[in-house]
PDB file of C-alpha atoms in Angstrom:
ATOM      1  CA  UNK A   1     105.732 158.887 -44.318  1.00  0.00           C
ATOM      2  CA  UNK A   2     105.107 162.355 -42.735  1.00  0.00           C
ATOM      3  CA  UNK A   3     104.381 165.366 -45.073  1.00  0.00           C
ATOM      4  CA  UNK A   4     107.679 167.363 -45.930  1.00  0.00           C
ATOM      5  CA  UNK A   5     107.637 170.668 -44.060  1.00  0.00           C
ATOM      6  CA  UNK A   6     106.390 173.715 -45.938  1.00  0.00           C
ATOM      7  CA  UNK A   7     109.065 176.119 -46.819  1.00  0.00           C
ATOM      8  CA  UNK A   8     109.268 179.335 -44.893  1.00  0.00           C
ATOM      9  CA  UNK A   9     109.547 182.558 -46.861  1.00  0.00           C
ATOM     10  CA  UNK A  10     113.029 183.419 -45.496  1.00  0.00           C
ATOM     11  CA  UNK A  11     113.077 187.001 -47.131  1.00  0.00           C
ATOM     12  CA  UNK A  12     110.291 187.966 -44.795  1.00  0.00           C
ATOM     13  CA  UNK A  13     111.367 189.748 -41.529  1.00  0.00           C
ATOM     14  CA  UNK A  14     111.210 187.264 -38.567  1.00  0.00           C
ATOM     15  CA  UNK A  15     108.047 188.960 -37.123  1.00  0.00           C
ATOM     16  CA  UNK A  16     106.171 188.255 -40.288  1.00  0.00           C
ATOM     17  CA  UNK A  17     107.060 184.586 -40.137  1.00  0.00           C
ATOM     18  CA  UNK A  18     105.207 183.964 -36.748  1.00  0.00           C
ATOM     19  CA  UNK A  19     102.104 182.032 -37.067  1.00  0.00           C
ATOM     20  CA  UNK A  20      99.873 184.661 -35.789  1.00  0.00           C
ATOM     21  CA  UNK A  21     101.096 187.393 -38.389  1.00  0.00           C
ATOM     22  CA  UNK A  22      98.932 186.228 -41.386  1.00  0.00           C
ATOM     23  CA  UNK A  23      95.644 185.849 -39.655  1.00  0.00           C
ATOM     24  CA  UNK A  24      95.994 189.145 -37.870  1.00  0.00           C
ATOM     25  CA  UNK A  25      97.129 190.848 -40.968  1.00  0.00           C
ATOM     26  CA  UNK A  26      93.990 189.475 -42.637  1.00  0.00           C
ATOM     27  CA  UNK A  27      91.736 190.635 -39.635  1.00  0.00           C
ATOM     28  CA  UNK A  28      93.216 194.046 -39.771  1.00  0.00           C
ATOM     29  CA  UNK A  29      92.828 194.324 -43.672  1.00  0.00           C
ATOM     30  CA  UNK A  30      89.245 193.159 -43.057  1.00  0.00           C
ATOM     31  CA  UNK A  31      88.422 195.745 -40.311  1.00  0.00           C
ATOM     32  CA  UNK A  32      89.916 198.380 -42.407  1.00  0.00           C
ATOM     33  CA  UNK A  33      87.829 197.478 -45.420  1.00  0.00           C
ATOM     34  CA  UNK A  34      84.736 197.153 -43.246  1.00  0.00           C
ATOM     35  CA  UNK A  35      85.366 200.624 -41.791  1.00  0.00           C
ATOM     36  CA  UNK A  36      85.605 202.228 -45.367  1.00  0.00           C
ATOM     37  CA  UNK A  37      82.574 200.139 -46.582  1.00  0.00           C
ATOM     38  CA  UNK A  38      80.544 201.353 -43.618  1.00  0.00           C
ATOM     39  CA  UNK A  39      80.808 205.059 -44.796  1.00  0.00           C
ATOM     40  CA  UNK A  40      80.650 204.180 -48.457  1.00  0.00           C
ATOM     41  CA  UNK A  41      77.150 203.007 -49.728  1.00  0.00           C
ATOM     42  CA  UNK A  42      77.902 200.448 -52.606  1.00  0.00           C
ATOM     43  CA  UNK A  43      74.237 200.946 -53.747  1.00  0.00           C
ATOM     44  CA  UNK A  44      75.315 204.398 -54.988  1.00  0.00           C
ATOM     45  CA  UNK A  45      77.538 205.084 -57.864  1.00  0.00           C
ATOM     46  CA  UNK A  46      80.726 206.963 -57.726  1.00  0.00           C
ATOM     47  CA  UNK A  47      82.743 205.133 -54.925  1.00  0.00           C
ATOM     48  CA  UNK A  48      86.070 203.554 -54.971  1.00  0.00           C
ATOM     49  CA  UNK A  49      84.919 199.780 -54.763  1.00  0.00           C
ATOM     50  CA  UNK A  50      86.099 197.337 -57.159  1.00  0.00           C
ATOM     51  CA  UNK A  51      83.716 195.678 -59.543  1.00  0.00           C
ATOM     52  CA  UNK A  52      83.422 192.036 -60.316  1.00  0.00           C
ATOM     53  CA  UNK A  53      85.782 190.991 -62.988  1.00  0.00           C
ATOM     54  CA  UNK A  54      83.647 188.077 -63.853  1.00  0.00           C
ATOM     55  CA  UNK A  55      80.623 190.268 -64.460  1.00  0.00           C
ATOM     56  CA  UNK A  56      82.798 192.816 -66.461  1.00  0.00           C
ATOM     57  CA  UNK A  57      83.881 190.070 -68.659  1.00  0.00           C
ATOM     58  CA  UNK A  58      80.730 187.865 -69.088  1.00  0.00           C
ATOM     59  CA  UNK A  59      77.864 190.350 -68.035  1.00  0.00           C
ATOM     60  CA  UNK A  60      76.828 187.575 -65.703  1.00  0.00           C
ATOM     61  CA  UNK A  61      76.653 187.492 -61.845  1.00  0.00           C
ATOM     62  CA  UNK A  62      79.232 185.470 -60.102  1.00  0.00           C
ATOM     63  CA  UNK A  63      78.627 183.447 -56.801  1.00  0.00           C
ATOM     64  CA  UNK A  64      79.822 186.343 -54.757  1.00  0.00           C
ATOM     65  CA  UNK A  65      78.321 189.460 -56.679  1.00  0.00           C
ATOM     66  CA  UNK A  66      76.195 191.434 -54.446  1.00  0.00           C
ATOM     67  CA  UNK A  67      78.617 190.478 -51.453  1.00  0.00           C
ATOM     68  CA  UNK A  68      79.865 193.991 -51.005  1.00  0.00           C
ATOM     69  CA  UNK A  69      76.392 195.291 -50.803  1.00  0.00           C
ATOM     70  CA  UNK A  70      75.312 192.447 -48.687  1.00  0.00           C
ATOM     71  CA  UNK A  71      78.051 193.290 -46.063  1.00  0.00           C
ATOM     72  CA  UNK A  72      77.252 196.979 -46.168  1.00  0.00           C
ATOM     73  CA  UNK A  73      73.408 196.166 -45.453  1.00  0.00           C
ATOM     74  CA  UNK A  74      74.381 193.831 -42.731  1.00  0.00           C
ATOM     75  CA  UNK A  75      76.448 196.490 -40.950  1.00  0.00           C
ATOM     76  CA  UNK A  76      73.504 198.862 -41.119  1.00  0.00           C
ATOM     77  CA  UNK A  77      70.849 196.520 -39.889  1.00  0.00           C
ATOM     78  CA  UNK A  78      69.219 195.787 -43.122  1.00  0.00           C
ATOM     79  CA  UNK A  79      68.937 192.100 -43.026  1.00  0.00           C
ATOM     80  CA  UNK A  80      66.187 191.570 -45.532  1.00  0.00           C
ATOM     81  CA  UNK A  81      68.135 193.640 -48.202  1.00  0.00           C
ATOM     82  CA  UNK A  82      71.220 191.692 -47.394  1.00  0.00           C
ATOM     83  CA  UNK A  83      69.270 188.387 -47.990  1.00  0.00           C
ATOM     84  CA  UNK A  84      68.178 189.818 -51.425  1.00  0.00           C
ATOM     85  CA  UNK A  85      71.748 190.976 -52.285  1.00  0.00           C
ATOM     86  CA  UNK A  86      73.296 187.397 -52.012  1.00  0.00           C
ATOM     87  CA  UNK A  87      71.408 184.580 -50.252  1.00  0.00           C
ATOM     88  CA  UNK A  88      74.133 182.021 -50.766  1.00  0.00           C
ATOM     89  CA  UNK A  89      76.997 184.202 -49.362  1.00  0.00           C
ATOM     90  CA  UNK A  90      74.898 185.260 -46.531  1.00  0.00           C
ATOM     91  CA  UNK A  91      74.311 181.526 -45.460  1.00  0.00           C
ATOM     92  CA  UNK A  92      78.024 180.686 -46.080  1.00  0.00           C
ATOM     93  CA  UNK A  93      79.380 183.772 -44.130  1.00  0.00           C
ATOM     94  CA  UNK A  94      79.100 182.363 -40.554  1.00  0.00           C
ATOM     95  CA  UNK A  95      81.162 179.380 -41.703  1.00  0.00           C
ATOM     96  CA  UNK A  96      83.736 181.520 -43.252  1.00  0.00           C
ATOM     97  CA  UNK A  97      83.981 183.648 -40.128  1.00  0.00           C
ATOM     98  CA  UNK A  98      84.334 180.509 -37.981  1.00  0.00           C
ATOM     99  CA  UNK A  99      87.262 179.351 -40.223  1.00  0.00           C
ATOM    100  CA  UNK A 100      88.901 182.916 -40.017  1.00  0.00           C
ATOM    101  CA  UNK A 101      88.337 182.830 -36.060  1.00  0.00           C
ATOM    102  CA  UNK A 102      89.895 179.352 -35.853  1.00  0.00           C
ATOM    103  CA  UNK A 103      92.869 180.318 -37.979  1.00  0.00           C
ATOM    104  CA  UNK A 104      93.391 183.529 -35.717  1.00  0.00           C
ATOM    105  CA  UNK A 105      93.072 181.665 -32.599  1.00  0.00           C
ATOM    106  CA  UNK A 106      95.497 178.846 -33.616  1.00  0.00           C
ATOM    107  CA  UNK A 107      97.921 181.559 -34.705  1.00  0.00           C
ATOM    108  CA  UNK A 108      97.620 183.337 -31.362  1.00  0.00           C
ATOM    109  CA  UNK A 109      98.437 179.998 -29.650  1.00  0.00           C
ATOM    110  CA  UNK A 110     101.572 179.871 -31.918  1.00  0.00           C
ATOM    111  CA  UNK A 111     100.446 177.122 -34.219  1.00  0.00           C
ATOM    112  CA  UNK A 112      99.880 177.194 -37.914  1.00  0.00           C
ATOM    113  CA  UNK A 113      96.487 175.960 -38.995  1.00  0.00           C
ATOM    114  CA  UNK A 114      95.063 175.006 -42.381  1.00  0.00           C
ATOM    115  CA  UNK A 115      91.593 173.871 -42.851  1.00  0.00           C
ATOM    116  CA  UNK A 116      91.330 170.340 -44.548  1.00  0.00           C
ATOM    117  CA  UNK A 117      88.329 169.711 -46.582  1.00  0.00           C
ATOM    118  CA  UNK A 118      87.769 166.184 -47.926  1.00  0.00           C
ATOM    119  CA  UNK A 119      87.436 165.879 -51.695  1.00  0.00           C
ATOM    120  CA  UNK A 120      83.679 165.260 -51.751  1.00  0.00           C
ATOM    121  CA  UNK A 121      83.153 168.439 -49.410  1.00  0.00           C
ATOM    122  CA  UNK A 122      85.263 170.485 -51.965  1.00  0.00           C
ATOM    123  CA  UNK A 123      83.240 169.088 -54.917  1.00  0.00           C
ATOM    124  CA  UNK A 124      79.920 169.849 -52.853  1.00  0.00           C
ATOM    125  CA  UNK A 125      81.013 173.568 -52.432  1.00  0.00           C
ATOM    126  CA  UNK A 126      81.855 173.799 -56.094  1.00  0.00           C
ATOM    127  CA  UNK A 127      78.482 172.321 -57.099  1.00  0.00           C
ATOM    128  CA  UNK A 128      76.783 174.576 -54.886  1.00  0.00           C
ATOM    129  CA  UNK A 129      78.606 177.710 -56.455  1.00  0.00           C
ATOM    130  CA  UNK A 130      77.892 176.588 -59.742  1.00  0.00           C
ATOM    131  CA  UNK A 131      74.232 175.866 -59.205  1.00  0.00           C
ATOM    132  CA  UNK A 132      73.867 179.235 -57.342  1.00  0.00           C
ATOM    133  CA  UNK A 133      75.575 181.023 -60.431  1.00  0.00           C
ATOM    134  CA  UNK A 134      73.249 179.356 -62.852  1.00  0.00           C
ATOM    135  CA  UNK A 135      70.259 180.013 -60.840  1.00  0.00           C
ATOM    136  CA  UNK A 136      70.789 183.779 -60.158  1.00  0.00           C
ATOM    137  CA  UNK A 137      71.414 184.239 -63.879  1.00  0.00           C
ATOM    138  CA  UNK A 138      68.391 182.602 -64.994  1.00  0.00           C
ATOM    139  CA  UNK A 139      66.199 185.138 -63.063  1.00  0.00           C
TER     140      UNK A 139
END
């Protein structure tokens, strides 16, 4: 039996219901955030960048802690420092960018796309995130 169609948010204007609207909005927000980050050094205090809520509550580093500094360092060509900021996120970034690119490409082709990960792949990603969190907090 085929899956039931997903409900469309009927309250949205028709232009925002198009398949390309969401990926293009995410890309535009990402570019705007990258533009702000390029001129804002997260290594220095006194900026308007959000902190990690997990670290605020627990005092521990989450799997993504250091990601903002990592992106800043990548944009400024400091690859060694980006590696030190968050190794796992740096290794995962090309895969995330490939998924974003595929989502945008399919949206521009007029098709909706959702990546489908098998349960064992999801479990592996979760296990890696937990292992990375434990390892980086033991140092």
